[in-house]
PDB file of C-alpha atoms and ligand atoms in Angstrom:
ATOM      1  CA  MET A   1       0.000   0.000   0.000  1.00 59.00           C
ATOM      2  CA  GLY A   2       2.856   2.411   0.783  1.00 79.00           C
ATOM      3  CA  VAL A   3       1.906   6.070   0.981  1.00 86.00           C
ATOM      4  CA  PHE A   4      -1.680   6.445   2.192  1.00 81.00           C
ATOM      5  CA  GLU A   5      -3.896   9.521   1.669  1.00 79.00           C
ATOM      6  CA  SER A   6      -4.895   9.811   5.313  1.00 76.00           C
ATOM      7  CA  GLN A   7      -7.643  12.218   6.322  1.00 76.00           C
ATOM      8  CA  SER A   8      -6.209  12.411   9.819  1.00 81.00           C
ATOM      9  CA  GLU A   9      -5.511  16.059  10.673  1.00 84.00           C
ATOM     10  CA  VAL A  10      -3.259  14.860  13.503  1.00 86.00           C
ATOM     11  CA  ALA A  11      -1.103  12.812  11.127  1.00 86.00           C
ATOM     12  CA  LYS A  12      -0.992  15.573   8.502  1.00 86.00           C
ATOM     13  CA  SER A  13       0.227  18.080  11.067  1.00 90.00           C
ATOM     14  CA  LEU A  14       3.109  15.947  12.326  1.00 92.00           C
ATOM     15  CA  ARG A  15       6.645  17.023  11.477  1.00 96.00           C
ATOM     16  CA  GLY A  16       9.680  14.755  11.674  1.00 96.00           C
ATOM     17  CA  VAL A  17       9.520  10.958  11.800  1.00 98.00           C
ATOM     18  CA  HIS A  18       6.830   9.298  13.896  1.00 97.00           C
ATOM     19  CA  LEU A  19       6.312   5.571  14.297  1.00 97.00           C
ATOM     20  CA  TYR A  20       3.078   4.149  15.668  1.00 95.00           C
ATOM     21  CA  HIS A  21       4.200   0.753  16.841  1.00 96.00           C
ATOM     22  CA  PHE A  22       3.873  -2.026  19.372  1.00 95.00           C
ATOM     23  CA  ALA A  23       6.947  -3.296  21.219  1.00 95.00           C
ATOM     24  CA  LEU A  24       6.366  -6.970  20.370  1.00 93.00           C
ATOM     25  CA  SER A  25       4.770  -6.741  16.923  1.00 95.00           C
ATOM     26  CA  ASN A  26       7.138  -8.202  14.363  1.00 95.00           C
ATOM     27  CA  CYS A  27       6.024  -5.711  11.697  1.00 97.00           C
ATOM     28  CA  SER A  28       6.902  -2.903  14.115  1.00 98.00           C
ATOM     29  CA  GLN A  29      10.241  -4.562  14.914  1.00 98.00           C
ATOM     30  CA  ARG A  30      11.097  -4.502  11.205  1.00 98.00           C
ATOM     31  CA  CYS A  31      10.519  -0.743  11.016  1.00 98.00           C
ATOM     32  CA  ARG A  32      12.461   0.033  14.192  1.00 98.00           C
ATOM     33  CA  PHE A  33      15.353  -2.079  12.838  1.00 98.00           C
ATOM     34  CA  ALA A  34      15.380  -0.049   9.604  1.00 98.00           C
ATOM     35  CA  LEU A  35      15.263   3.274  11.483  1.00 98.00           C
ATOM     36  CA  GLU A  36      18.120   2.156  13.717  1.00 98.00           C
ATOM     37  CA  LEU A  37      20.251   0.952  10.803  1.00 98.00           C
ATOM     38  CA  LYS A  38      19.740   4.236   8.961  1.00 97.00           C
ATOM     39  CA  GLY A  39      20.416   6.264  12.137  1.00 97.00           C
ATOM     40  CA  VAL A  40      17.071   8.108  11.843  1.00 98.00           C
ATOM     41  CA  LYS A  41      15.814   9.987  14.913  1.00 97.00           C
ATOM     42  CA  TRP A  42      12.131   9.200  15.466  1.00 98.00           C
ATOM     43  CA  HIS A  43       9.238   9.903  17.808  1.00 97.00           C
ATOM     44  CA  SER A  44       7.638   6.870  19.397  1.00 97.00           C
ATOM     45  CA  HIS A  45       3.853   6.440  19.652  1.00 94.00           C
ATOM     46  CA  HIS A  46       3.395   3.125  21.386  1.00 93.00           C
ATOM     47  CA  ARG A  47       0.113   1.317  20.695  1.00 91.00           C
ATOM     48  CA  ASP A  48      -0.474  -1.551  23.088  1.00 90.00           C
ATOM     49  CA  LEU A  49      -2.360  -4.095  20.974  1.00 85.00           C
ATOM     50  CA  SER A  50      -3.353  -6.059  24.090  1.00 82.00           C
ATOM     51  CA  LYS A  51      -5.209  -2.926  25.286  1.00 83.00           C
ATOM     52  CA  ARG A  52      -6.706  -2.439  21.807  1.00 79.00           C
ATOM     53  CA  GLU A  53      -5.081   0.954  21.397  1.00 82.00           C
ATOM     54  CA  HIS A  54      -5.008   0.272  17.638  1.00 78.00           C
ATOM     55  CA  ILE A  55      -8.812   0.146  17.326  1.00 78.00           C
ATOM     56  CA  THR A  56      -9.447   3.781  18.187  1.00 81.00           C
ATOM     57  CA  PRO A  57     -10.894   6.435  15.847  1.00 80.00           C
ATOM     58  CA  GLU A  58      -7.575   8.302  15.973  1.00 80.00           C
ATOM     59  CA  HIS A  59      -5.483   5.254  15.004  1.00 79.00           C
ATOM     60  CA  LEU A  60      -7.963   4.078  12.369  1.00 80.00           C
ATOM     61  CA  ALA A  61      -7.897   7.511  10.708  1.00 79.00           C
ATOM     62  CA  SER A  62      -4.233   7.029   9.836  1.00 81.00           C
ATOM     63  CA  ASN A  63      -4.285   3.219   9.524  1.00 85.00           C
ATOM     64  CA  PRO A  64      -7.705   1.993   8.328  1.00 81.00           C
ATOM     65  CA  ASN A  65      -6.525  -1.621   8.688  1.00 81.00           C
ATOM     66  CA  GLY A  66      -6.393  -1.121  12.458  1.00 80.00           C
ATOM     67  CA  VAL A  67      -2.912  -2.580  12.746  1.00 84.00           C
ATOM     68  CA  ALA A  68       0.579  -1.533  13.768  1.00 90.00           C
ATOM     69  CA  PRO A  69       2.881  -0.117  12.429  1.00 95.00           C
ATOM     70  CA  THR A  70       2.206   3.229  10.776  1.00 95.00           C
ATOM     71  CA  LEU A  71       4.981   5.635   9.810  1.00 96.00           C
ATOM     72  CA  VAL A  72       4.327   9.358   9.517  1.00 95.00           C
ATOM     73  CA  HIS A  73       7.050  11.519   7.999  1.00 96.00           C
ATOM     74  CA  ASP A  74       6.404  15.257   7.710  1.00 96.00           C
ATOM     75  CA  GLY A  75       2.657  14.542   7.409  1.00 93.00           C
ATOM     76  CA  VAL A  76       3.087  11.708   4.866  1.00 93.00           C
ATOM     77  CA  VAL A  77       1.506   8.470   6.106  1.00 94.00           C
ATOM     78  CA  VAL A  78       3.125   5.179   5.086  1.00 96.00           C
ATOM     79  CA  LEU A  79       1.497   1.788   5.770  1.00 95.00           C
ATOM     80  CA  GLU A  80       2.714  -1.810   5.449  1.00 96.00           C
ATOM     81  CA  SER A  81       5.969  -2.603   7.209  1.00 97.00           C
ATOM     82  CA  ASN A  82       7.823  -3.715   4.076  1.00 97.00           C
ATOM     83  CA  ASP A  83       6.820  -0.533   2.270  1.00 97.00           C
ATOM     84  CA  ILE A  84       7.849   1.427   5.359  1.00 98.00           C
ATOM     85  CA  ILE A  85      11.380  -0.011   5.413  1.00 98.00           C
ATOM     86  CA  ASP A  86      11.677   0.662   1.673  1.00 97.00           C
ATOM     87  CA  TYR A  87      10.492   4.253   2.241  1.00 97.00           C
ATOM     88  CA  ILE A  88      13.007   4.712   5.079  1.00 98.00           C
ATOM     89  CA  ASP A  89      15.806   3.385   2.883  1.00 97.00           C
ATOM     90  CA  GLU A  90      14.846   5.621  -0.071  1.00 96.00           C
ATOM     91  CA  THR A  91      14.218   8.759   1.955  1.00 97.00           C
ATOM     92  CA  PHE A  92      17.068   8.996   4.420  1.00 97.00           C
ATOM     93  CA  PRO A  93      20.781   9.303   3.745  1.00 96.00           C
ATOM     94  CA  GLY A  94      23.366   6.727   4.735  1.00 93.00           C
ATOM     95  CA  VAL A  95      23.984   3.200   3.547  1.00 93.00           C
ATOM     96  CA  ASP A  96      21.817   2.240   0.568  1.00 95.00           C
ATOM     97  CA  PHE A  97      20.157  -1.047   1.457  1.00 97.00           C
ATOM     98  CA  LYS A  98      18.963  -1.915  -2.054  1.00 95.00           C
ATOM     99  CA  PRO A  99      21.238  -3.638  -4.577  1.00 93.00           C
ATOM    100  CA  LYS A 100      21.898  -1.743  -7.828  1.00 91.00           C
ATOM    101  CA  ASN A 101      22.166  -4.866  -9.967  1.00 91.00           C
ATOM    102  CA  PRO A 102      18.681  -5.367 -11.586  1.00 93.00           C
ATOM    103  CA  ALA A 103      18.652  -9.138 -11.053  1.00 92.00           C
ATOM    104  CA  GLU A 104      19.559  -8.734  -7.374  1.00 93.00           C
ATOM    105  CA  ALA A 105      17.021  -5.902  -7.001  1.00 95.00           C
ATOM    106  CA  LYS A 106      14.301  -8.181  -8.395  1.00 96.00           C
ATOM    107  CA  ALA A 107      15.323 -10.993  -6.020  1.00 96.00           C
ATOM    108  CA  VAL A 108      15.067  -8.552  -3.098  1.00 97.00           C
ATOM    109  CA  ARG A 109      11.590  -7.399  -4.181  1.00 97.00           C
ATOM    110  CA  ASP A 110      10.454 -11.034  -4.352  1.00 97.00           C
ATOM    111  CA  LEU A 111      11.881 -11.708  -0.893  1.00 98.00           C
ATOM    112  CA  LEU A 112      10.067  -8.655   0.520  1.00 98.00           C
ATOM    113  CA  ASP A 113       6.805  -9.935  -1.002  1.00 97.00           C
ATOM    114  CA  SER A 114       7.422 -13.362   0.471  1.00 98.00           C
ATOM    115  CA  SER A 115       8.130 -11.785   3.863  1.00 98.00           C
ATOM    116  CA  SER A 116       4.824  -9.852   3.703  1.00 97.00           C
ATOM    117  CA  GLN A 117       2.930 -13.001   2.704  1.00 97.00           C
ATOM    118  CA  ALA A 118       4.578 -14.928   5.552  1.00 98.00           C
ATOM    119  CA  HIS A 119       2.847 -12.611   8.007  1.00 96.00           C
ATOM    120  CA  THR A 120      -0.358 -14.683   7.963  1.00 96.00           C
ATOM    121  CA  ALA A 121       1.591 -17.735   9.127  1.00 97.00           C
ATOM    122  CA  ILE A 122       3.772 -15.802  11.578  1.00 97.00           C
ATOM    123  CA  LYS A 123       0.706 -14.230  13.149  1.00 95.00           C
ATOM    124  CA  ALA A 124      -1.064 -17.579  13.652  1.00 97.00           C
ATOM    125  CA  LEU A 125       2.079 -19.231  15.051  1.00 97.00           C
ATOM    126  CA  SER A 126       2.723 -16.288  17.409  1.00 96.00           C
ATOM    127  CA  HIS A 127      -0.842 -16.416  18.716  1.00 95.00           C
ATOM    128  CA  GLU A 128      -0.599 -20.146  19.342  1.00 96.00           C
ATOM    129  CA  TYR A 129       2.888 -20.446  20.800  1.00 95.00           C
ATOM    130  CA  LEU A 130       3.859 -17.023  22.148  1.00 93.00           C
ATOM    131  CA  ILE A 131       0.788 -15.120  23.247  1.00 89.00           C
ATOM    132  CA  SER A 132      -1.705 -17.885  23.869  1.00 87.00           C
ATOM    133  CA  ALA A 133      -2.997 -15.963  26.913  1.00 85.00           C
ATOM    134  CA  ARG A 134      -4.637 -13.557  24.452  1.00 86.00           C
ATOM    135  CA  ARG A 135      -7.276 -16.206  23.733  1.00 90.00           C
ATOM    136  CA  GLN A 136      -8.653 -15.876  27.263  1.00 88.00           C
ATOM    137  CA  GLN A 137      -8.475 -12.087  27.164  1.00 87.00           C
ATOM    138  CA  ILE A 138     -10.780 -11.624  24.167  1.00 87.00           C
ATOM    139  CA  SER A 139     -14.499 -12.338  24.396  1.00 87.00           C
ATOM    140  CA  LEU A 140     -17.009 -12.604  21.543  1.00 86.00           C
ATOM    141  CA  ARG A 141     -18.396  -9.309  22.788  1.00 88.00           C
ATOM    142  CA  ASP A 142     -14.927  -7.724  22.380  1.00 87.00           C
ATOM    143  CA  ILE A 143     -14.735  -9.005  18.792  1.00 89.00           C
ATOM    144  CA  HIS A 144     -18.192  -7.568  18.126  1.00 89.00           C
ATOM    145  CA  ASP A 145     -17.091  -4.211  19.578  1.00 86.00           C
ATOM    146  CA  MET A 146     -13.910  -4.239  17.478  1.00 83.00           C
ATOM    147  CA  LYS A 147     -15.988  -4.878  14.350  1.00 87.00           C
ATOM    148  CA  LYS A 148     -18.256  -1.973  15.223  1.00 86.00           C
ATOM    149  CA  ALA A 149     -15.234   0.238  15.837  1.00 81.00           C
ATOM    150  CA  GLY A 150     -14.022  -0.452  12.270  1.00 80.00           C
ATOM    151  CA  ALA A 151     -11.533  -3.332  12.541  1.00 82.00           C
ATOM    152  CA  SER A 152     -10.980  -5.079   9.190  1.00 86.00           C
ATOM    153  CA  ASP A 153     -12.869  -8.274   8.213  1.00 91.00           C
ATOM    154  CA  GLU A 154      -9.524 -10.022   8.051  1.00 89.00           C
ATOM    155  CA  LEU A 155      -8.685  -9.192  11.662  1.00 87.00           C
ATOM    156  CA  ILE A 156     -12.186 -10.083  12.856  1.00 91.00           C
ATOM    157  CA  GLY A 157     -12.108 -13.450  11.031  1.00 94.00           C
ATOM    158  CA  PHE A 158      -8.689 -14.243  12.448  1.00 94.00           C
ATOM    159  CA  LEU A 159      -9.650 -13.391  16.027  1.00 92.00           C
ATOM    160  CA  SER A 160     -12.957 -15.283  15.783  1.00 93.00           C
ATOM    161  CA  ASP A 161     -11.186 -18.471  14.667  1.00 95.00           C
ATOM    162  CA  TYR A 162      -8.457 -18.010  17.275  1.00 95.00           C
ATOM    163  CA  CYS A 163     -10.873 -17.540  20.145  1.00 93.00           C
ATOM    164  CA  SER A 164     -13.203 -20.361  19.036  1.00 93.00           C
ATOM    165  CA  ASN A 165     -10.152 -22.659  18.847  1.00 95.00           C
ATOM    166  CA  GLY A 166     -11.966 -25.227  16.719  1.00 96.00           C
ATOM    167  CA  LYS A 167     -11.381 -26.823  13.332  1.00 97.00           C
ATOM    168  CA  GLU A 168     -10.962 -23.472  11.515  1.00 97.00           C
ATOM    169  CA  TRP A 169      -8.128 -22.572  13.874  1.00 97.00           C
ATOM    170  CA  ALA A 170      -6.496 -26.028  13.561  1.00 98.00           C
ATOM    171  CA  ASP A 171      -6.583 -25.587   9.761  1.00 98.00           C
ATOM    172  CA  ARG A 172      -5.055 -22.125  10.006  1.00 98.00           C
ATOM    173  CA  LEU A 173      -2.285 -23.467  12.231  1.00 97.00           C
ATOM    174  CA  ASP A 174      -1.553 -26.407   9.961  1.00 97.00           C
ATOM    175  CA  ALA A 175      -1.365 -24.088   6.951  1.00 98.00           C
ATOM    176  CA  ALA A 176       0.924 -21.757   8.937  1.00 98.00           C
ATOM    177  CA  HIS A 177       3.407 -24.539   9.712  1.00 97.00           C
ATOM    178  CA  LYS A 178       3.516 -25.610   6.063  1.00 97.00           C
ATOM    179  CA  ASP A 179       3.805 -22.055   4.780  1.00 98.00           C
ATOM    180  CA  ALA A 180       6.630 -21.085   7.166  1.00 98.00           C
ATOM    181  CA  ARG A 181       8.571 -24.226   6.323  1.00 97.00           C
ATOM    182  CA  ALA A 182       8.237 -23.765   2.549  1.00 98.00           C
ATOM    183  CA  ARG A 183       9.416 -20.155   2.794  1.00 98.00           C
ATOM    184  CA  VAL A 184      12.383 -21.035   5.006  1.00 98.00           C
ATOM    185  CA  LEU A 185      13.500 -23.685   2.510  1.00 98.00           C
ATOM    186  CA  GLU A 186      13.232 -21.042  -0.211  1.00 98.00           C
ATOM    187  CA  LEU A 187      15.526 -18.773   1.851  1.00 98.00           C
ATOM    188  CA  GLU A 188      17.962 -21.659   2.280  1.00 98.00           C
ATOM    189  CA  ARG A 189      18.119 -22.057  -1.515  1.00 98.00           C
ATOM    190  CA  ARG A 190      18.764 -18.314  -1.898  1.00 97.00           C
ATOM    191  CA  LEU A 191      21.538 -18.352   0.717  1.00 98.00           C
ATOM    192  CA  LYS A 192      23.235 -21.240  -1.077  1.00 97.00           C
ATOM    193  CA  VAL A 193      23.521 -18.914  -4.083  1.00 95.00           C
ATOM    194  CA  THR A 194      24.535 -15.683  -2.339  1.00 94.00           C
ATOM    195  CA  GLU A 195      26.588 -17.481   0.343  1.00 86.00           C
ATOM    196  CA  ARG A 196      26.067 -14.749   2.947  1.00 93.00           C
ATOM    197  CA  TRP A 197      23.079 -12.392   2.766  1.00 97.00           C
ATOM    198  CA  LEU A 198      19.561 -12.745   1.432  1.00 97.00           C
ATOM    199  CA  SER A 199      19.898  -9.391  -0.332  1.00 97.00           C
ATOM    200  CA  GLY A 200      23.007 -10.436  -2.269  1.00 94.00           C
ATOM    201  CA  PRO A 201      26.673  -9.695  -1.610  1.00 92.00           C
ATOM    202  CA  ALA A 202      25.755  -7.011   0.962  1.00 95.00           C
ATOM    203  CA  PHE A 203      23.271  -6.915   3.853  1.00 97.00           C
ATOM    204  CA  GLY A 204      20.072  -5.171   2.744  1.00 97.00           C
ATOM    205  CA  LEU A 205      16.294  -4.803   2.857  1.00 98.00           C
ATOM    206  CA  ALA A 206      15.542  -8.506   2.422  1.00 98.00           C
ATOM    207  CA  ASP A 207      17.733  -9.345   5.419  1.00 98.00           C
ATOM    208  CA  MET A 208      16.109  -6.588   7.475  1.00 98.00           C
ATOM    209  CA  SER A 209      12.654  -7.793   6.632  1.00 98.00           C
ATOM    210  CA  TRP A 210      13.226 -11.520   7.127  1.00 98.00           C
ATOM    211  CA  ALA A 211      15.360 -11.189  10.281  1.00 98.00           C
ATOM    212  CA  VAL A 212      12.324 -10.368  12.413  1.00 98.00           C
ATOM    213  CA  ASN A 213      10.508 -13.386  10.962  1.00 98.00           C
ATOM    214  CA  TYR A 214      13.505 -15.589  11.779  1.00 98.00           C
ATOM    215  CA  TYR A 215      13.535 -14.214  15.313  1.00 98.00           C
ATOM    216  CA  ARG A 216       9.795 -14.764  15.744  1.00 98.00           C
ATOM    217  CA  LEU A 217       9.902 -18.345  14.425  1.00 97.00           C
ATOM    218  CA  ALA A 218      12.787 -19.071  16.800  1.00 97.00           C
ATOM    219  CA  GLN A 219      10.750 -17.603  19.677  1.00 96.00           C
ATOM    220  CA  CYS A 220       7.958 -19.989  18.654  1.00 96.00           C
ATOM    221  CA  ARG A 221      10.584 -22.747  19.060  1.00 93.00           C
ATOM    222  CA  MET A 222      10.590 -23.503  15.355  1.00 92.00           C
ATOM    223  CA  SER A 223      14.017 -24.471  14.149  1.00 87.00           C
ATOM    224  CA  PHE A 224      14.915 -25.897  10.764  1.00 95.00           C
ATOM    225  CA  PRO A 225      17.838 -28.339  10.973  1.00 94.00           C
ATOM    226  CA  ASP A 226      17.568 -28.958   7.236  1.00 96.00           C
ATOM    227  CA  ALA A 227      18.149 -25.248   6.594  1.00 98.00           C
ATOM    228  CA  PRO A 228      21.554 -24.714   8.270  1.00 97.00           C
ATOM    229  CA  MET A 229      22.522 -21.642   6.233  1.00 98.00           C
ATOM    230  CA  TYR A 230      19.226 -19.993   7.188  1.00 98.00           C
ATOM    231  CA  GLU A 231      19.830 -20.756  10.877  1.00 97.00           C
ATOM    232  CA  GLU A 232      23.376 -19.353  10.708  1.00 97.00           C
ATOM    233  CA  TRP A 233      22.279 -16.260   8.770  1.00 98.00           C
ATOM    234  CA  GLY A 234      19.454 -15.516  11.252  1.00 98.00           C
ATOM    235  CA  ALA A 235      21.649 -15.930  14.315  1.00 97.00           C
ATOM    236  CA  SER A 236      24.217 -13.537  12.821  1.00 98.00           C
ATOM    237  CA  VAL A 237      21.590 -10.819  12.163  1.00 98.00           C
ATOM    238  CA  VAL A 238      20.176 -11.135  15.692  1.00 98.00           C
ATOM    239  CA  GLU A 239      23.673 -10.431  17.045  1.00 98.00           C
ATOM    240  CA  MET A 240      23.875  -7.091  15.197  1.00 98.00           C
ATOM    241  CA  PRO A 241      23.805  -4.157  17.678  1.00 98.00           C
ATOM    242  CA  ALA A 242      21.004  -2.474  15.684  1.00 98.00           C
ATOM    243  CA  PHE A 243      18.827  -5.598  15.972  1.00 98.00           C
ATOM    244  CA  GLN A 244      19.497  -5.788  19.698  1.00 98.00           C
ATOM    245  CA  THR A 245      18.466  -2.139  20.138  1.00 98.00           C
ATOM    246  CA  ALA A 246      15.420  -2.234  17.889  1.00 98.00           C
ATOM    247  CA  VAL A 247      14.060  -5.676  18.712  1.00 98.00           C
ATOM    248  CA  VAL A 248      15.661  -7.696  21.505  1.00 97.00           C
ATOM    249  CA  ASN A 249      15.820  -4.844  24.024  1.00 97.00           C
ATOM    250  CA  TYR A 250      12.047  -4.273  23.696  1.00 95.00           C
ATOM    251  CA  ARG A 251      11.305  -7.634  25.277  1.00 89.00           C
ATOM    252  CA  PRO A 252       9.462  -7.295  28.608  1.00 81.00           C
TER     253      PRO A 252
HETATM  254  N1  GSH B   1       0.862  -6.302   6.460  1.00 70.38           N
HETATM  255  C1  GSH B   1       0.902  -5.463   7.615  1.00 70.38           C
HETATM  256  C2  GSH B   1       0.485  -6.298   8.812  1.00 70.38           C
HETATM  257  C3  GSH B   1       0.306  -5.464  10.053  1.00 70.38           C
HETATM  258  C4  GSH B   1      -0.226  -6.309  11.211  1.00 70.38           C
HETATM  259  O1  GSH B   1      -1.033  -7.236  11.025  1.00 70.38           O
HETATM  260  N2  GSH B   1       0.216  -5.954  12.413  1.00 70.38           N
HETATM  261  C5  GSH B   1      -0.166  -6.714  13.575  1.00 70.38           C
HETATM  262  C6  GSH B   1       0.984  -6.773  14.545  1.00 70.38           C
HETATM  263  S1  GSH B   1       2.409  -7.529  13.800  1.00 70.38           S
HETATM  264  C7  GSH B   1      -1.337  -6.043  14.275  1.00 70.38           C
HETATM  265  O2  GSH B   1      -1.356  -4.846  14.421  1.00 70.38           O
HETATM  266  N3  GSH B   1      -2.320  -6.835  14.686  1.00 70.38           N
HETATM  267  C8  GSH B   1      -3.464  -6.355  15.376  1.00 70.38           C
HETATM  268  C9  GSH B   1      -4.138  -7.401  16.203  1.00 70.38           C
HETATM  269  O3  GSH B   1      -3.655  -8.534  16.225  1.00 70.38           O
HETATM  270  O4  GSH B   1      -5.126  -7.070  16.863  1.00 70.38           O
HETATM  271  C10 GSH B   1       2.314  -4.883   7.787  1.00 70.38           C
HETATM  272  O5  GSH B   1       3.273  -5.523   7.335  1.00 70.38           O
HETATM  273  O6  GSH B   1       2.456  -3.767   8.327  1.00 70.38           O
END
């Protein structure tokens, strides 16, 4: 989606870089990692998803999907975490995180798309293995209220299946396991070609984007012994000081 024509007067009036984010959301982690790597100073607007601070009229005016993150830069609203990291890379000076070589640039775009698509699986796995307490915290009444407040059909469908914890949820979880595994094996194939980074000879946007997925899958206790290059690559990105600052240090 990228740049979004928000009607929010609050967002339009903001100057500087503002990130609406949640400490533990992996899409937010991706954006904080990019800001840290580029050395961009930013204002933090924390939205606690567990307190539903993302389903408020103010938040929905700048992010109609009712999700975190949202970036606002001098009144310009940018949605979708992978578009946000691309925007940050394009807009701010410093290291250029996109390869110049057209074939490598195309490979990076494909990896960013795959990372976005992986979110459905990552979200289901996180809800099952990391934040399972959320199931008890949300009632059908809450879901009804969220729908009335303007939450997207996608979010409502997801939460309904999660809270019901029946066959629909078991199917979602099964699909999530298969999807994550297929994507990781795809990354392993890519790393066999590049031999170091997903983005090519140098660390770049694809590494930034996928590192938070790696970290989240590892937190869900999902390891992939048949993807050793992926495991080594992920561990090396987690050790980077910028990743520690932007992601690991936000843990409660
Ligand atoms: N495709 C979006 C996904 C954003 C998204 O779903 N964010 C999650 C947190 S990672 C969220 O806000 N979920 C709201 C909820 O679970 O209630 C992006 O990459 O920014």
